[in-house]
Amino acid sequence: KPGEQKHPKEPSSLQCMHLAVVACGDRLEETLIMLKSAVLFSNRRLCFHIFAEDSLKPEFEKKLKEWPSSYTKKFESNFYPITFSVGNAQEWKKLFKPCAAQRLFLPVILKDVDSLLYVDTDVLFLRPIDDIWHLLREFNSTQLAAMAPEHEIPKIGWYSRFARHPYYGTTGVNSGVMLMNLTRIRSTQFKNSLIPGGLTWEEMLYPLYQKYKNYITWGDQDLLNIIFYFNPECLYVFPCQWNYRPDHCMYGSNCRGAEDEGVSILHGNRGVYHDGKQPTFRALYEVIRDFPFEDNLFQSLYYPLQSKFLDTVHTLCGRIPQVFLKQIEKTMKKVYENRVIVYLGANHRY
């Protein structure tokens, strides 16, 4: 109406927490288990952005619809084809693992999304996404992305020993869990080794790849390390319990944050959910995979997990079960208490 004041619409990032994943090849089940772990524990609504090969999309949609309505109402899912906006699509597609480079293009594709959490398919949430989402508020005025270190100890870290290209900090960063303020990424001019002035994110990707392609081993992760080497003020580094990998326990425990607080996000890289090399990681994956949605969390998730862990005590990672169990136990208690309160509230009028 004339003269009526228009209120700006709440940004979509305030309405829901955006989670992006890229799934190609045989990663369907792994991706679904990751999404399941996100939905099981999170409090606020989730918006999934699933980048998948065309052949996987119908299967994703079918499986997600099979989840009970008490869970499907907690999220919405959006699907996207695999696309690369600059350079040679086939080159990008083959970089490191199939489609992994897609994550580099998220700021360009998801133009209406303000902030986003990107994770690899082999990630499991052991606490609400809400907790890592809150880290966005801790960014200072120049920070626009957050990742965890690739290693805690430089002398056994991969980058510090073998990298033939620039990388962030003393051990590099791991891109399997990456929190991004996309609005800032889109509006920033990045310093680089290509031209004296700054380049936008999109302008920088392909020339940077061309310059370093003969020196990079870990594909898109290496490119991110190169970008943040030249722009260290843009990166917020979060502690290792937010991206806990076999490296944190297979050489002895070296993630202090996980010892104190428990693992917040488990990252089963190098296929450890599917082989026998790290039974503790596999146990967590299988228990979340097999958990029947509507069941009691303690009875059908926590207790089976405890008993599976008893079989892993002979391994280095299995010697520290409390690191894996501490956070998930805390989270389940909260979920349980919330449900009891909601249930009581619905059945009692005071």
Short mmCIF file of C-alpha atoms in Angstrom, two decimals:
data_model
loop_
_atom_site.label_atom_id
_atom_site.label_comp_id
_atom_site.label_asym_id
_atom_site.label_seq_id
_atom_site.Cartn_x
_atom_site.Cartn_y
_atom_site.Cartn_z
CA LYS A 1 0.00 0.00 0.00
CA PRO A 2 1.21 3.55 -0.65
CA GLY A 3 3.07 5.03 2.29
CA GLU A 4 3.39 1.63 4.00
CA GLN A 5 6.85 0.93 5.34
CA LYS A 6 8.50 -2.17 3.90
CA HIS A 7 10.50 -4.27 6.31
CA PRO A 8 13.60 -5.86 4.84
CA LYS A 9 13.22 -9.61 4.52
CA GLU A 10 15.18 -11.64 7.02
CA PRO A 11 18.23 -13.10 5.25
CA SER A 12 17.72 -16.79 4.50
CA SER A 13 20.84 -17.62 6.55
CA LEU A 14 18.95 -16.52 9.68
CA GLN A 15 16.00 -18.73 8.83
CA CYS A 16 18.03 -21.88 8.43
CA MET A 17 21.56 -23.21 8.61
CA HIS A 18 22.94 -23.98 5.16
CA LEU A 19 24.87 -27.22 4.69
CA ALA A 20 26.53 -28.10 1.37
CA VAL A 21 27.97 -31.41 0.19
CA VAL A 22 29.25 -32.73 -3.15
CA ALA A 23 28.47 -36.38 -3.95
CA CYS A 24 29.77 -38.31 -6.95
CA GLY A 25 30.48 -41.94 -7.73
CA ASP A 26 29.73 -44.34 -4.89
CA ARG A 27 29.23 -41.70 -2.18
CA LEU A 28 25.43 -41.92 -1.90
CA GLU A 29 25.23 -43.94 1.32
CA GLU A 30 28.04 -41.99 2.99
CA THR A 31 26.33 -38.69 2.17
CA LEU A 32 22.97 -39.89 3.52
CA ILE A 33 24.58 -41.00 6.81
CA MET A 34 26.25 -37.57 7.10
CA LEU A 35 22.89 -35.82 6.52
CA LYS A 36 21.26 -38.18 9.03
CA SER A 37 23.80 -37.24 11.71
CA ALA A 38 23.10 -33.55 10.97
CA VAL A 39 19.35 -33.96 11.34
CA LEU A 40 19.51 -36.22 14.41
CA PHE A 41 21.09 -33.62 16.67
CA SER A 42 20.49 -30.15 15.23
CA ASN A 43 18.06 -27.71 16.80
CA ARG A 44 17.40 -25.13 14.10
CA ARG A 45 16.08 -25.86 10.63
CA LEU A 46 18.60 -27.03 8.02
CA CYS A 47 18.85 -26.21 4.31
CA PHE A 48 20.76 -28.92 2.44
CA HIS A 49 22.53 -28.00 -0.81
CA ILE A 50 23.39 -31.30 -2.47
CA PHE A 51 25.61 -31.19 -5.56
CA ALA A 52 25.35 -34.58 -7.23
CA GLU A 53 25.76 -36.37 -10.52
CA ASP A 54 22.44 -36.61 -12.35
CA SER A 55 22.25 -40.37 -11.82
CA LEU A 56 22.30 -39.97 -8.02
CA LYS A 57 19.58 -37.33 -7.64
CA PRO A 58 16.48 -39.61 -7.87
CA GLU A 59 17.98 -42.00 -5.32
CA PHE A 60 18.77 -39.15 -2.91
CA GLU A 61 15.21 -37.83 -3.19
CA LYS A 62 13.72 -41.29 -2.66
CA LYS A 63 15.85 -42.06 0.42
CA LEU A 64 15.26 -38.67 2.07
CA LYS A 65 11.49 -39.06 1.61
CA GLU A 66 11.64 -42.38 3.48
CA TRP A 67 12.74 -40.64 6.68
CA PRO A 68 9.97 -40.11 9.25
CA SER A 69 8.07 -36.80 9.07
CA SER A 70 9.31 -35.76 12.53
CA TYR A 71 12.76 -35.49 10.88
CA THR A 72 11.89 -34.43 7.31
CA LYS A 73 10.18 -31.32 8.66
CA LYS A 74 13.54 -30.24 10.15
CA PHE A 75 15.15 -29.66 6.74
CA GLU A 76 14.67 -28.76 3.11
CA SER A 77 16.85 -30.15 0.34
CA ASN A 78 18.02 -28.46 -2.85
CA PHE A 79 19.80 -30.36 -5.63
CA TYR A 80 22.30 -29.01 -8.16
CA PRO A 81 24.17 -30.54 -11.08
CA ILE A 82 27.97 -30.55 -11.08
CA THR A 83 29.06 -27.32 -12.83
CA PHE A 84 32.21 -25.22 -13.05
CA SER A 85 31.89 -21.58 -14.07
CA VAL A 86 35.45 -20.92 -15.27
CA GLY A 87 38.15 -22.94 -17.03
CA ASN A 88 37.92 -26.46 -18.36
CA ALA A 89 35.09 -28.45 -16.73
CA GLN A 90 36.73 -31.84 -17.41
CA GLU A 91 39.97 -30.66 -15.80
CA TRP A 92 38.12 -29.47 -12.69
CA LYS A 93 36.07 -32.65 -12.53
CA LYS A 94 39.17 -34.85 -12.44
CA LEU A 95 41.09 -32.74 -9.93
CA PHE A 96 41.97 -34.97 -6.96
CA LYS A 97 38.70 -36.91 -6.40
CA PRO A 98 35.69 -36.85 -8.74
CA CYS A 99 33.84 -33.52 -8.40
CA ALA A 100 35.76 -32.42 -5.27
CA ALA A 101 36.65 -29.09 -6.94
CA GLN A 102 32.94 -28.21 -7.00
CA ARG A 103 33.28 -26.76 -3.50
CA LEU A 104 35.52 -23.99 -4.86
CA PHE A 105 32.55 -22.71 -6.89
CA LEU A 106 29.96 -22.55 -4.10
CA PRO A 107 30.25 -18.74 -3.63
CA VAL A 108 29.58 -18.30 -7.36
CA ILE A 109 26.66 -20.76 -7.63
CA LEU A 110 24.80 -20.10 -4.36
CA LYS A 111 24.41 -16.37 -4.96
CA ASP A 112 21.47 -15.96 -2.57
CA VAL A 113 23.08 -17.77 0.35
CA ASP A 114 24.86 -15.58 2.88
CA SER A 115 26.74 -18.21 4.93
CA LEU A 116 27.32 -21.90 4.52
CA LEU A 117 28.93 -24.94 6.10
CA TYR A 118 30.58 -27.20 3.51
CA VAL A 119 31.53 -30.75 4.51
CA ASP A 120 32.97 -33.77 2.74
CA THR A 121 30.70 -36.81 2.41
CA ASP A 122 32.78 -38.74 4.98
CA VAL A 123 31.91 -36.42 7.87
CA LEU A 124 29.69 -37.23 10.88
CA PHE A 125 28.20 -34.66 13.25
CA LEU A 126 28.39 -35.69 16.91
CA ARG A 127 26.77 -32.48 18.15
CA PRO A 128 24.33 -29.91 16.72
CA ILE A 129 25.41 -27.99 13.62
CA ASP A 130 24.08 -24.97 15.56
CA ASP A 131 27.31 -25.03 17.60
CA ILE A 132 29.69 -24.70 14.65
CA TRP A 133 27.27 -22.24 12.98
CA HIS A 134 27.73 -19.93 15.99
CA LEU A 135 31.43 -19.61 15.09
CA LEU A 136 30.37 -17.30 12.23
CA ARG A 137 29.74 -14.69 14.92
CA GLU A 138 33.34 -14.99 16.08
CA PHE A 139 34.76 -13.92 12.70
CA ASN A 140 36.50 -10.55 12.87
CA SER A 141 35.96 -7.97 10.13
CA THR A 142 38.41 -9.56 7.65
CA GLN A 143 37.67 -13.27 8.20
CA LEU A 144 35.45 -14.95 5.62
CA ALA A 145 36.10 -18.69 6.05
CA ALA A 146 37.05 -21.13 8.80
CA MET A 147 38.94 -24.43 8.65
CA ALA A 148 40.93 -26.63 11.02
CA PRO A 149 44.69 -27.27 10.75
CA GLU A 150 45.76 -30.19 8.55
CA HIS A 151 47.96 -31.37 11.41
CA GLU A 152 48.75 -30.44 14.99
CA ILE A 153 52.47 -31.32 14.87
CA PRO A 154 54.60 -29.76 12.08
CA LYS A 155 57.28 -32.44 12.11
CA ILE A 156 54.78 -35.14 11.12
CA GLY A 157 52.43 -32.92 9.07
CA TRP A 158 52.11 -33.53 5.32
CA TYR A 159 52.40 -29.91 4.14
CA SER A 160 55.34 -29.07 6.37
CA ARG A 161 57.25 -32.09 5.01
CA PHE A 162 56.23 -32.47 1.38
CA ALA A 163 54.36 -29.46 -0.06
CA ARG A 164 55.86 -27.86 -3.17
CA HIS A 165 53.51 -24.87 -3.11
CA PRO A 166 52.62 -22.16 -0.57
CA TYR A 167 50.27 -23.25 2.24
CA TYR A 168 48.59 -21.64 5.23
CA GLY A 169 50.43 -21.39 8.58
CA THR A 170 52.85 -24.06 9.80
CA THR A 171 50.88 -27.20 8.88
CA GLY A 172 48.32 -26.08 6.27
CA VAL A 173 44.55 -26.40 6.68
CA ASN A 174 42.14 -29.26 5.95
CA SER A 175 39.16 -28.39 3.76
CA GLY A 176 36.86 -31.29 4.73
CA VAL A 177 34.90 -29.00 7.08
CA MET A 178 34.74 -25.41 5.88
CA LEU A 179 32.54 -22.66 7.27
CA MET A 180 32.08 -19.80 4.80
CA ASN A 181 30.66 -16.30 4.78
CA LEU A 182 29.81 -16.33 1.06
CA THR A 183 28.75 -12.68 1.01
CA ARG A 184 32.24 -11.64 2.13
CA ILE A 185 33.94 -14.06 -0.25
CA ARG A 186 32.00 -12.61 -3.20
CA SER A 187 32.88 -9.00 -2.32
CA THR A 188 36.59 -9.44 -1.46
CA GLN A 189 39.59 -8.70 -3.66
CA PHE A 190 42.16 -11.40 -2.88
CA LYS A 191 45.91 -10.90 -2.89
CA ASN A 192 47.62 -13.47 -5.09
CA SER A 193 50.82 -14.47 -6.85
CA LEU A 194 49.43 -13.71 -10.32
CA ILE A 195 48.99 -9.94 -10.54
CA PRO A 196 50.01 -7.07 -8.21
CA GLY A 197 46.37 -6.01 -7.62
CA GLY A 198 43.58 -8.10 -6.10
CA LEU A 199 41.35 -10.58 -7.89
CA THR A 200 37.83 -11.70 -7.07
CA TRP A 201 37.34 -15.30 -5.95
CA GLU A 202 36.00 -16.37 -9.35
CA GLU A 203 38.70 -14.53 -11.33
CA MET A 204 41.43 -16.15 -9.27
CA LEU A 205 40.46 -19.85 -9.36
CA TYR A 206 41.46 -20.96 -12.85
CA PRO A 207 44.70 -18.93 -13.25
CA LEU A 208 45.78 -20.13 -9.80
CA TYR A 209 45.10 -23.73 -10.78
CA GLN A 210 47.02 -23.25 -14.05
CA LYS A 211 50.01 -21.84 -12.20
CA TYR A 212 50.24 -24.57 -9.54
CA LYS A 213 48.67 -27.64 -11.16
CA ASN A 214 51.96 -29.50 -11.48
CA TYR A 215 52.71 -29.05 -7.78
CA ILE A 216 49.41 -29.89 -6.11
CA THR A 217 48.60 -33.30 -4.62
CA TRP A 218 45.35 -32.74 -2.74
CA GLY A 219 43.52 -30.80 -5.44
CA ASP A 220 41.06 -28.18 -4.24
CA GLN A 221 42.43 -28.32 -0.66
CA ASP A 222 45.85 -27.27 -1.97
CA LEU A 223 44.29 -24.37 -3.89
CA LEU A 224 42.54 -23.19 -0.71
CA ASN A 225 45.86 -23.39 1.15
CA ILE A 226 47.52 -21.28 -1.55
CA ILE A 227 44.70 -18.69 -1.40
CA PHE A 228 44.92 -18.37 2.40
CA TYR A 229 48.72 -18.32 2.36
CA PHE A 230 48.42 -15.01 0.46
CA ASN A 231 45.38 -13.87 2.52
CA PRO A 232 45.95 -15.17 6.07
CA GLU A 233 43.83 -12.39 7.58
CA CYS A 234 40.79 -13.90 5.81
CA LEU A 235 40.90 -17.21 7.67
CA TYR A 236 39.52 -18.15 11.07
CA VAL A 237 41.16 -21.35 12.32
CA PHE A 238 38.98 -23.56 14.46
CA PRO A 239 40.33 -26.31 16.74
CA CYS A 240 40.85 -29.93 15.73
CA GLN A 241 37.76 -31.34 17.49
CA TRP A 242 35.69 -29.75 14.69
CA ASN A 243 37.47 -31.85 12.04
CA TYR A 244 38.76 -34.95 13.83
CA ARG A 245 40.59 -37.40 11.57
CA PRO A 246 42.49 -40.70 12.07
CA ASP A 247 45.74 -38.67 12.12
CA HIS A 248 44.63 -37.25 15.47
CA CYS A 249 44.83 -40.61 17.21
CA MET A 250 46.71 -43.16 15.09
CA TYR A 251 50.13 -41.80 16.12
CA GLY A 252 49.01 -41.26 19.71
CA SER A 253 46.46 -38.68 20.79
CA ASN A 254 47.38 -35.20 19.50
CA CYS A 255 44.11 -33.22 19.54
CA ARG A 256 43.88 -31.53 22.91
CA GLY A 257 40.45 -30.04 22.20
CA ALA A 258 38.97 -33.50 21.64
CA GLU A 259 40.54 -34.78 24.86
CA ASP A 260 38.96 -31.91 26.80
CA GLU A 261 35.58 -31.64 25.05
CA GLY A 262 35.18 -34.77 22.94
CA VAL A 263 35.00 -34.96 19.15
CA SER A 264 32.46 -32.51 17.68
CA ILE A 265 32.76 -33.48 13.99
CA LEU A 266 34.29 -36.78 12.91
CA HIS A 267 36.02 -36.89 9.52
CA GLY A 268 36.66 -40.45 8.37
CA ASN A 269 38.97 -39.62 5.50
CA ARG A 270 40.96 -42.17 3.47
CA GLY A 271 38.01 -44.59 3.47
CA VAL A 272 38.24 -45.60 7.15
CA TYR A 273 34.49 -46.14 7.52
CA HIS A 274 34.71 -48.98 5.02
CA ASP A 275 37.96 -50.83 5.76
CA GLY A 276 39.28 -52.42 8.94
CA LYS A 277 42.11 -49.93 9.55
CA GLN A 278 40.36 -47.70 12.11
CA PRO A 279 37.61 -49.73 13.83
CA THR A 280 36.60 -46.80 16.11
CA PHE A 281 35.70 -44.62 13.13
CA ARG A 282 33.89 -47.51 11.48
CA ALA A 283 31.94 -48.26 14.67
CA LEU A 284 30.55 -44.70 14.81
CA TYR A 285 29.61 -44.76 11.14
CA GLU A 286 27.82 -48.11 11.40
CA VAL A 287 25.91 -47.23 14.56
CA ILE A 288 24.58 -43.97 13.05
CA ARG A 289 23.81 -45.78 9.77
CA ASP A 290 21.84 -48.52 11.57
CA PHE A 291 20.03 -46.27 14.08
CA PRO A 292 16.25 -46.53 13.56
CA PHE A 293 15.08 -42.89 13.54
CA GLU A 294 12.25 -43.04 16.05
CA ASP A 295 14.09 -45.16 18.62
CA ASN A 296 15.54 -44.12 21.94
CA LEU A 297 18.96 -42.54 21.33
CA PHE A 298 20.63 -44.10 24.35
CA GLN A 299 19.22 -47.55 23.81
CA SER A 300 19.69 -47.81 20.05
CA LEU A 301 22.70 -45.57 19.48
CA TYR A 302 24.81 -44.92 22.55
CA TYR A 303 24.83 -48.39 24.12
CA PRO A 304 25.56 -50.23 20.83
CA LEU A 305 28.38 -47.73 20.30
CA GLN A 306 29.86 -48.43 23.73
CA SER A 307 29.83 -52.17 23.15
CA LYS A 308 31.35 -51.83 19.65
CA PHE A 309 34.10 -49.67 21.14
CA LEU A 310 35.05 -52.47 23.54
CA ASP A 311 36.23 -54.41 20.48
CA THR A 312 38.56 -51.60 19.42
CA VAL A 313 40.59 -51.05 22.62
CA HIS A 314 43.59 -52.83 21.09
CA THR A 315 43.98 -49.99 18.53
CA LEU A 316 45.56 -46.58 19.17
CA CYS A 317 42.32 -44.72 18.45
CA GLY A 318 40.32 -47.26 20.45
CA ARG A 319 42.41 -46.61 23.55
CA ILE A 320 40.74 -43.24 24.01
CA PRO A 321 37.00 -44.03 23.73
CA GLN A 322 36.03 -41.06 25.91
CA VAL A 323 37.33 -38.73 23.16
CA PHE A 324 34.75 -40.19 20.76
CA LEU A 325 31.93 -40.60 23.28
CA LYS A 326 32.08 -37.47 25.43
CA GLN A 327 30.42 -35.00 23.04
CA ILE A 328 27.89 -37.42 21.60
CA GLU A 329 26.73 -38.40 25.10
CA LYS A 330 26.32 -34.73 26.05
CA THR A 331 24.39 -34.05 22.83
CA MET A 332 22.07 -37.02 23.31
CA LYS A 333 21.28 -35.97 26.88
CA LYS A 334 20.25 -32.54 25.58
CA VAL A 335 18.13 -34.01 22.76
CA TYR A 336 16.48 -36.38 25.24
CA GLU A 337 15.79 -33.60 27.76
CA ASN A 338 14.32 -31.37 25.05
CA ARG A 339 11.99 -34.13 23.87
CA VAL A 340 10.84 -34.91 27.40
CA ILE A 341 10.15 -31.22 28.07
CA VAL A 342 8.25 -30.87 24.78
CA TYR A 343 6.30 -34.04 25.52
CA LEU A 344 5.43 -32.97 29.05
CA GLY A 345 4.51 -29.50 27.85
CA ALA A 346 2.13 -30.94 25.26
CA ASN A 347 0.44 -33.19 27.80
CA HIS A 348 0.17 -30.95 30.81
CA ARG A 349 -1.61 -27.69 31.12
CA TYR A 350 -0.37 -25.90 34.21
#
